[in-house]
GROMACS .gro file of C-alpha atoms in nm:
model
  368
    1MET     CA    1  11.933   7.825  11.096
    2ALA     CA    2  12.227   7.701  10.902
    3TYR     CA    3  11.995   7.452  10.734
    4TYR     CA    4  11.812   7.737  10.572
    5GLN     CA    5  12.123   7.932  10.474
    6GLY     CA    6  12.308   7.638  10.309
    7TYR     CA    7  12.032   7.419  10.177
    8VAL     CA    8  12.049   7.407   9.796
    9GLY     CA    9  11.709   7.467   9.649
   10TYR     CA   10  11.555   7.606   9.971
   11SER     CA   11  11.406   7.901   9.801
   12THR     CA   12  11.278   7.715   9.492
   13ILE     CA   13  11.170   7.367   9.596
   14ASN     CA   14  10.801   7.290   9.603
   15LEU     CA   15  10.689   7.314   9.968
   16SER     CA   16  10.464   7.045  10.096
   17VAL     CA   17  10.304   7.027  10.435
   18GLY     CA   18  10.544   6.749  10.540
   19ARG     CA   19  10.842   6.954  10.439
   20ALA     CA   20  10.708   7.263  10.617
   21VAL     CA   21  10.655   7.054  10.935
   22ALA     CA   22  11.003   6.929  10.909
   23ARG     CA   23  11.140   7.274  10.864
   24SER     CA   24  10.959   7.393  11.175
   25GLN     CA   25  11.166   7.164  11.380
   26LEU     CA   26  11.490   7.357  11.284
   27LEU     CA   27  11.393   7.710  11.365
   28ALA     CA   28  11.554   7.895  11.645
   29LEU     CA   29  11.212   7.972  11.789
   30ASP     CA   30  11.225   7.629  11.936
   31SER     CA   31  11.553   7.677  12.118
   32ARG     CA   32  11.560   7.674  12.499
   33GLN     CA   33  11.604   8.041  12.548
   34VAL     CA   34  11.361   8.172  12.286
   35ASN     CA   35  11.082   7.926  12.298
   36ALA     CA   36  10.755   8.095  12.218
   37PRO     CA   37  10.469   8.077  12.474
   38THR     CA   38  10.299   7.733  12.461
   39LEU     CA   39   9.962   7.744  12.294
   40PRO     CA   40   9.682   7.535  12.424
   41ALA     CA   41   9.654   7.202  12.240
   42LEU     CA   42   9.289   7.260  12.169
   43PRO     CA   43   9.136   7.600  12.220
   44VAL     CA   44   8.766   7.668  12.280
   45LEU     CA   45   8.575   7.556  11.966
   46LEU     CA   46   8.234   7.689  11.878
   47PRO     CA   47   8.012   7.373  11.829
   48GLY     CA   48   7.884   7.319  11.486
   49ARG     CA   49   8.071   7.612  11.328
   50ILE     CA   50   8.290   7.605  11.022
   51SER     CA   51   8.415   7.897  10.814
   52ASP     CA   52   8.193   7.994  10.529
   53LEU     CA   53   8.424   7.980  10.231
   54THR     CA   54   8.159   8.141   9.998
   55ARG     CA   55   8.168   8.458  10.209
   56TYR     CA   56   8.480   8.594  10.035
   57PRO     CA   57   8.499   8.516   9.669
   58ILE     CA   58   8.856   8.495   9.522
   59TYR     CA   59   8.982   8.821   9.394
   60GLN     CA   60   9.216   8.794   9.072
   61PRO     CA   61   9.337   9.139   8.958
   62GLN     CA   62   9.351   9.154   8.581
   63TYR     CA   63   9.472   9.485   8.427
   64ALA     CA   64   9.524   9.379   8.068
   65ALA     CA   65   9.319   9.630   7.861
   66SER     CA   66   9.169   9.349   7.654
   67VAL     CA   67   9.003   9.169   7.945
   68TYR     CA   68   8.974   9.439   8.209
   69GLN     CA   69   8.619   9.555   8.306
   70ARG     CA   70   8.649   9.895   8.456
   71SER     CA   71   8.272  10.003   8.478
   72GLN     CA   72   8.036   9.952   8.756
   73ILE     CA   73   7.663  10.021   8.825
   74ILE     CA   74   7.683  10.344   9.034
   75PRO     CA   75   7.413  10.355   9.315
   76ALA     CA   76   7.237  10.689   9.393
   77ARG     CA   77   7.351  10.880   9.701
   78VAL     CA   78   7.148  10.802  10.012
   79VAL     CA   79   7.064  11.011  10.326
   80ASP     CA   80   7.361  11.030  10.557
   81GLN     CA   81   7.586  10.875  10.302
   82TYR     CA   82   7.892  10.960  10.511
   83ILE     CA   83   7.801  10.661  10.745
   84VAL     CA   84   7.670  10.428  10.480
   85THR     CA   85   7.871  10.189  10.267
   86SER     CA   86   7.713  10.087   9.946
   87ALA     CA   87   7.684   9.724   9.828
   88HIS     CA   88   8.004   9.560   9.727
   89ILE     CA   89   8.134   9.197   9.658
   90TYR     CA   90   8.262   9.164  10.020
   91GLN     CA   91   7.962   9.313  10.195
   92ARG     CA   92   7.931   8.990  10.404
   93PHE     CA   93   8.259   9.070  10.571
   94ASP     CA   94   8.225   8.994  10.941
   95THR     CA   95   8.459   8.963  11.235
   96ASP     CA   96   8.286   8.633  11.344
   97ASP     CA   97   8.417   8.482  11.020
   98LEU     CA   98   8.723   8.673  10.905
   99PRO     CA   99   8.880   8.596  10.563
  100ALA     CA  100   9.178   8.365  10.560
  101LEU     CA  101   9.396   8.621  10.392
  102LEU     CA  102   9.414   8.821  10.707
  103PHE     CA  103   9.587   8.529  10.882
  104ARG     CA  104   9.860   8.481  10.621
  105ILE     CA  105  10.218   8.573  10.730
  106GLU     CA  106  10.410   8.594  10.398
  107PRO     CA  107  10.231   8.767  10.112
  108VAL     CA  108  10.070   8.626   9.799
  109THR     CA  109  10.247   8.657   9.466
  110ASP     CA  110  10.272   9.031   9.368
  111ARG     CA  111  10.145   9.038   9.020
  112VAL     CA  112  10.048   9.400   8.970
  113VAL     CA  113  10.284   9.624   9.181
  114ASN     CA  114  10.337   9.982   9.035
  115PHE     CA  115  10.063   9.917   8.773
  116VAL     CA  116   9.827  10.221   8.757
  117PRO     CA  117   9.460  10.097   8.746
  118PRO     CA  118   9.213  10.256   8.503
  119MET     CA  119   8.959  10.509   8.606
  120LEU     CA  120   8.621  10.396   8.717
  121VAL     CA  121   8.344  10.440   8.460
  122ASP     CA  122   7.971  10.467   8.528
  123ALA     CA  123   7.811  10.160   8.344
  124ALA     CA  124   7.493  10.358   8.272
  125THR     CA  125   7.650  10.668   8.121
  126GLY     CA  126   7.996  10.557   8.013
  127GLN     CA  127   8.140  10.862   8.189
  128GLN     CA  128   8.421  10.859   8.438
  129VAL     CA  129   8.292  10.869   8.804
  130THR     CA  130   8.381  11.158   9.022
  131ASN     CA  131   8.296  11.226   9.389
  132SER     CA  132   8.136  11.540   9.531
  133ARG     CA  133   8.471  11.709   9.551
  134GLY     CA  134   8.548  11.651   9.180
  135ASP     CA  135   8.810  11.366   9.237
  136GLN     CA  136   8.813  11.094   8.980
  137LEU     CA  137   8.789  10.747   9.116
  138ARG     CA  138   9.001  10.450   9.003
  139PHE     CA  139   8.849  10.116   8.943
  140PHE     CA  140   8.883   9.823   9.196
  141SER     CA  141   8.615   9.558   9.149
  142PHE     CA  142   8.601   9.492   9.518
  143LEU     CA  143   8.556   9.852   9.638
  144PRO     CA  144   8.199   9.998   9.687
  145ARG     CA  145   8.121  10.324   9.533
  146TYR     CA  146   8.061  10.481   9.879
  147ILE     CA  147   8.248  10.399  10.190
  148SER     CA  148   8.146  10.494  10.547
  149THR     CA  149   8.364  10.726  10.750
  150GLN     CA  150   8.347  10.452  11.014
  151VAL     CA  151   8.497  10.182  10.788
  152SER     CA  152   8.680   9.930  11.012
  153GLY     CA  153   9.052   9.856  11.033
  154ALA     CA  154   8.983   9.487  10.960
  155LEU     CA  155   8.815   9.564  10.633
  156LEU     CA  156   9.072   9.822  10.544
  157GLU     CA  157   9.339   9.566  10.600
  158TYR     CA  158   9.160   9.310  10.396
  159TRP     CA  159   9.119   9.542  10.102
  160THR     CA  160   9.474   9.647  10.119
  161ARG     CA  161   9.598   9.292  10.103
  162LEU     CA  162   9.382   9.209   9.798
  163ASP     CA  163   9.562   9.454   9.567
  164TYR     CA  164   9.880   9.629   9.647
  165ASN     CA  165   9.794   9.904   9.395
  166LEU     CA  166   9.521  10.028   9.631
  167GLU     CA  167   9.609  10.360   9.798
  168TYR     CA  168   9.438  10.531  10.092
  169ASN     CA  169   9.323  10.795   9.855
  170ASP     CA  170   9.117  10.526   9.662
  171ILE     CA  171   8.941  10.484  10.002
  172ARG     CA  172   8.909  10.843  10.095
  173MET     CA  173   8.776  10.950   9.764
  174ARG     CA  174   8.481  10.716   9.809
  175ILE     CA  175   8.404  10.869  10.157
  176GLU     CA  176   8.160  11.161  10.170
  177PRO     CA  177   8.189  11.411  10.454
  178GLY     CA  178   7.901  11.456  10.689
  179ALA     CA  179   7.772  11.742  10.904
  180GLY     CA  180   8.078  11.812  11.120
  181VAL     CA  181   8.233  11.475  11.024
  182PRO     CA  182   8.534  11.515  10.789
  183VAL     CA  183   8.679  11.256  10.558
  184PRO     CA  184   8.945  11.055  10.759
  185THR     CA  185   9.295  11.134  10.684
  186ASN     CA  186   9.541  10.881  10.553
  187ASN     CA  187   9.704  10.862  10.892
  188THR     CA  188   9.363  10.782  11.053
  189LEU     CA  189   9.305  10.491  10.818
  190ASN     CA  190   9.646  10.362  10.864
  191MET     CA  191   9.607  10.369  11.253
  192ARG     CA  192   9.291  10.174  11.220
  193ARG     CA  193   9.476   9.906  11.023
  194GLU     CA  194   9.758   9.908  11.287
  195ARG     CA  195   9.514   9.875  11.579
  196PHE     CA  196   9.349   9.570  11.403
  197ARG     CA  197   9.683   9.399  11.353
  198GLU     CA  198   9.793   9.466  11.703
  199ARG     CA  199   9.476   9.336  11.851
  200THR     CA  200   9.472   9.027  11.640
  201GLY     CA  201   9.841   8.954  11.623
  202GLN     CA  202   9.889   9.002  11.248
  203ASN     CA  203  10.193   9.140  11.065
  204CYS     CA  204  10.231   9.430  10.824
  205TRP     CA  205  10.307   9.313  10.462
  206GLN     CA  206  10.468   9.639  10.367
  207VAL     CA  207  10.770   9.654  10.591
  208SER     CA  208  10.986   9.925  10.427
  209ARG     CA  209  11.296   9.911  10.639
  210ALA     CA  210  11.600   9.725  10.499
  211ARG     CA  211  11.673   9.579  10.848
  212PRO     CA  212  11.426   9.398  11.075
  213ALA     CA  213  11.209   9.644  11.269
  214ARG     CA  214  11.119   9.608  11.631
  215THR     CA  215  10.768   9.531  11.537
  216GLU     CA  216  10.874   9.241  11.331
  217ILE     CA  217  11.064   9.091  11.624
  218GLU     CA  218  10.771   9.160  11.855
  219PHE     CA  219  10.539   8.982  11.600
  220LEU     CA  220  10.729   8.661  11.663
  221ASN     CA  221  10.642   8.654  12.034
  222ASN     CA  222  10.306   8.488  11.986
  223LEU     CA  223  10.403   8.250  11.703
  224THR     CA  224  10.525   7.890  11.710
  225SER     CA  225  10.771   7.758  11.451
  226LEU     CA  226  10.490   7.543  11.306
  227GLN     CA  227  10.293   7.855  11.237
  228VAL     CA  228  10.591   8.020  11.077
  229CYS     CA  229  10.656   7.730  10.847
  230LEU     CA  230  10.282   7.682  10.755
  231ASN     CA  231  10.277   8.062  10.695
  232THR     CA  232   9.976   8.149  10.916
  233THR     CA  233   9.889   8.305  11.248
  234MET     CA  234   9.600   8.069  11.289
  235LYS     CA  235   9.634   7.801  11.555
  236VAL     CA  236   9.758   7.475  11.402
  237ASP     CA  237   9.568   7.153  11.489
  238LEU     CA  238   9.801   6.916  11.321
  239GLN     CA  239   9.654   6.603  11.465
  240ASN     CA  240   9.318   6.682  11.309
  241ASN     CA  241   9.486   6.833  10.990
  242ARG     CA  242   9.317   7.175  11.030
  243PHE     CA  243   9.365   7.546  11.113
  244LEU     CA  244   9.153   7.702  11.385
  245LYS     CA  245   9.049   8.060  11.323
  246PRO     CA  246   8.952   8.301  11.602
  247VAL     CA  247   8.595   8.437  11.612
  248TYR     CA  248   8.548   8.800  11.743
  249ASN     CA  249   8.212   8.936  11.859
  250ASP     CA  250   8.281   9.301  11.804
  251PRO     CA  251   8.387   9.520  11.504
  252GLY     CA  252   8.709   9.625  11.675
  253CYS     CA  253   8.823   9.258  11.716
  254THR     CA  254   8.891   9.304  12.084
  255ASN     CA  255   8.713   9.001  12.227
  256ILE     CA  256   8.760   8.646  12.106
  257VAL     CA  257   8.457   8.412  12.181
  258GLY     CA  258   8.608   8.101  12.039
  259TYR     CA  259   8.753   7.926  11.739
  260VAL     CA  260   8.617   7.761  11.428
  261ASP     CA  261   8.760   7.526  11.166
  262ALA     CA  262   8.896   7.753  10.893
  263GLY     CA  263   8.783   7.502  10.631
  264VAL     CA  264   9.110   7.538  10.426
  265PRO     CA  265   9.389   7.274  10.378
  266LEU     CA  266   9.719   7.294  10.564
  267ASP     CA  267   9.900   7.380  10.247
  268PHE     CA  268   9.665   7.676  10.185
  269PHE     CA  269   9.925   7.936  10.277
  270LEU     CA  270  10.217   7.773  10.112
  271GLN     CA  271  10.094   7.816   9.758
  272ASP     CA  272  10.115   8.118   9.545
  273SER     CA  273  10.385   8.300   9.754
  274ALA     CA  274  10.595   8.591   9.657
  275VAL     CA  275  10.883   8.462   9.870
  276PRO     CA  276  10.999   8.135  10.015
  277VAL     CA  277  10.836   8.013  10.336
  278PRO     CA  278  10.985   8.115  10.569
  279SER     CA  279  11.125   8.410  10.385
  280ARG     CA  280  11.488   8.517  10.416
  281ARG     CA  281  11.352   8.820  10.596
  282MET     CA  282  11.162   8.599  10.839
  283LEU     CA  283  11.471   8.401  10.911
  284ALA     CA  284  11.663   8.726  10.971
  285CYS     CA  285  11.396   8.836  11.227
  286ILE     CA  286  11.417   8.503  11.400
  287TYR     CA  287  11.793   8.515  11.408
  288LEU     CA  288  11.803   8.871  11.546
  289ARG     CA  289  11.540   8.781  11.811
  290GLN     CA  290  11.748   8.494  11.930
  291ARG     CA  291  12.062   8.703  11.926
  292LEU     CA  292  11.903   8.970  12.146
  293GLN     CA  293  11.761   8.705  12.379
  294ASP     CA  294  12.108   8.551  12.413
  295LEU     CA  295  12.248   8.896  12.488
  296ALA     CA  296  11.985   8.957  12.758
  297VAL     CA  297  12.075   8.622  12.917
  298ALA     CA  298  12.446   8.697  12.906
  299LEU     CA  299  12.384   9.043  13.063
  300GLY     CA  300  12.148   8.888  13.325
  301VAL     CA  301  11.865   9.131  13.250
  302GLY     CA  302  11.483   9.064  13.246
  303LEU     CA  303  11.545   8.713  13.386
  304ASN     CA  304  11.172   8.695  13.498
  305MET     CA  305  11.035   8.765  13.157
  306GLY     CA  306  11.105   8.423  12.994
  307PRO     CA  307  11.120   8.432  12.608
  308VAL     CA  308  11.088   8.808  12.598
  309ASN     CA  309  11.391   8.896  12.820
  310TRP     CA  310  11.536   9.083  12.530
  311GLN     CA  311  11.274   9.361  12.586
  312SER     CA  312  11.462   9.464  12.899
  313LEU     CA  313  11.781   9.544  12.708
  314ALA     CA  314  11.902   9.903  12.739
  315ASN     CA  315  11.911  10.112  12.423
  316ARG     CA  316  12.288  10.069  12.409
  317ASP     CA  317  12.234   9.693  12.352
  318LEU     CA  318  11.964   9.728  12.091
  319PRO     CA  319  11.997   9.763  11.713
  320TRP     CA  320  12.083  10.130  11.638
  321TRP     CA  321  11.807  10.143  11.368
  322TRP     CA  322  11.549  10.096  11.644
  323THR     CA  323  11.656  10.384  11.862
  324GLY     CA  324  11.784  10.680  11.673
  325GLY     CA  325  11.957  10.593  11.341
  326PRO     CA  326  12.322  10.568  11.235
  327ASN     CA  327  12.423  10.848  11.466
  328ALA     CA  328  12.281  10.678  11.774
  329PRO     CA  329  12.543  10.634  12.050
  330GLN     CA  330  12.532  10.246  12.018
  331ALA     CA  331  12.580  10.251  11.635
  332GLY     CA  332  12.860  10.012  11.550
  333ARG     CA  333  12.887   9.879  11.912
  334ARG     CA  334  13.051   9.537  11.891
  335ILE     CA  335  12.857   9.292  12.110
  336VAL     CA  336  13.162   9.149  12.287
  337GLU     CA  337  12.929   8.948  12.520
  338LEU     CA  338  12.833   8.712  12.235
  339PRO     CA  339  13.061   8.487  12.030
  340GLY     CA  340  13.220   8.670  11.731
  341GLY     CA  341  13.195   9.010  11.916
  342VAL     CA  342  13.045   9.179  11.601
  343SER     CA  343  12.768   9.437  11.586
  344HIS     CA  344  12.414   9.348  11.525
  345GLU     CA  345  12.438   9.500  11.181
  346GLU     CA  346  12.752   9.305  11.094
  347ALA     CA  347  12.583   8.983  11.227
  348LEU     CA  348  12.291   9.030  11.003
  349MET     CA  349  12.495   9.118  10.705
  350ASN     CA  350  12.722   8.819  10.753
  351ASN     CA  351  12.434   8.577  10.773
  352PHE     CA  352  12.173   8.729  10.546
  353GLY     CA  353  12.330   9.009  10.333
  354MET     CA  354  12.124   9.306  10.246
  355LEU     CA  355  11.754   9.246  10.318
  356ARG     CA  356  11.471   9.387  10.119
  357PRO     CA  357  11.117   9.484  10.223
  358VAL     CA  358  10.856   9.206  10.220
  359ILE     CA  359  10.665   9.409   9.966
  360SER     CA  360  10.822   9.708   9.790
  361ARG     CA  361  10.665  10.047   9.843
  362ARG     CA  362  10.389  10.107   9.603
  363GLN     CA  363  10.438  10.375   9.342
  364ARG     CA  364  10.257  10.691   9.450
  365THR     CA  365  10.027  10.796   9.172
  366ARG     CA  366   9.862  11.095   9.336
  367ASN     CA  367   9.904  11.335   9.622
  368ALA     CA  368   9.815  11.241   9.974
   0.00000   0.00000   0.00000
């Protein structure tokens, strides 16, 4: 870890695959006590399958007034519109060939945070588009005019990663209520995304806490250092110079039927990044995970749990921001069982200073 803290140019140097692989050998994830579960060298591959790269056209948000097209052809409403999603650019979205963006760890460059997109205009009439409730819709080229109440968590996660200005209200305003079927709440949509990430082992790009959250530490449990340094949750087949992407046979992404060649180069997730790879926040998460694991070993707890012994720690031994805030009983507890005897908060500050969210909270432009 000291390599990353003291290496001049770490955060600005161009990152090649070779350099990323070399970095992966230096992460604490490879230490004896915190080694991640060993992944199979070659998972079950679906014969003759490769990802269809034409399925997901590249989205480039452009908000300059001189070049921005904000009109769309608006389809007519159909019967049972509440369960029908109208045509859109990513209508071929399918869980048997998910977009690579969903398997990226650190986010892409944030070009448009806090920019308020223009309102959607009907290409035929030139008028602003409103829904049946009188809400004015904002323009996002990838969003369909009508969205089903049953929109999946996977598609919601994908749309949210495409453009950070997208809000749940932009989704909800495109959903029509049905007979006895209300428009999903913001919380319902958010829970669909969370369940998708949990089932497929993905991370949340908008971590708002200043200190590593428990979910961020748990996210590391199924990653190797090579995945961290190549910035992806896909399996890495380094020998054959490829990523292997899981294939699911159900909309909820609960059942993996095999893997396919993702069809993208190994430096695909190293380019166009908002932060260094691994980010300082990622390094802090790895450091805290190892620290908690070392504490569990020192206290002799969870010894049958291998690399997740730390999950057996009592609340008094965990970071206070996980279990009750600055007034929690263990706030400020000095971890005398580890070298230095400082608290978890002091250890993070001493090594990483004040951390920032992966992506800052988007500016709220409307009420929930």
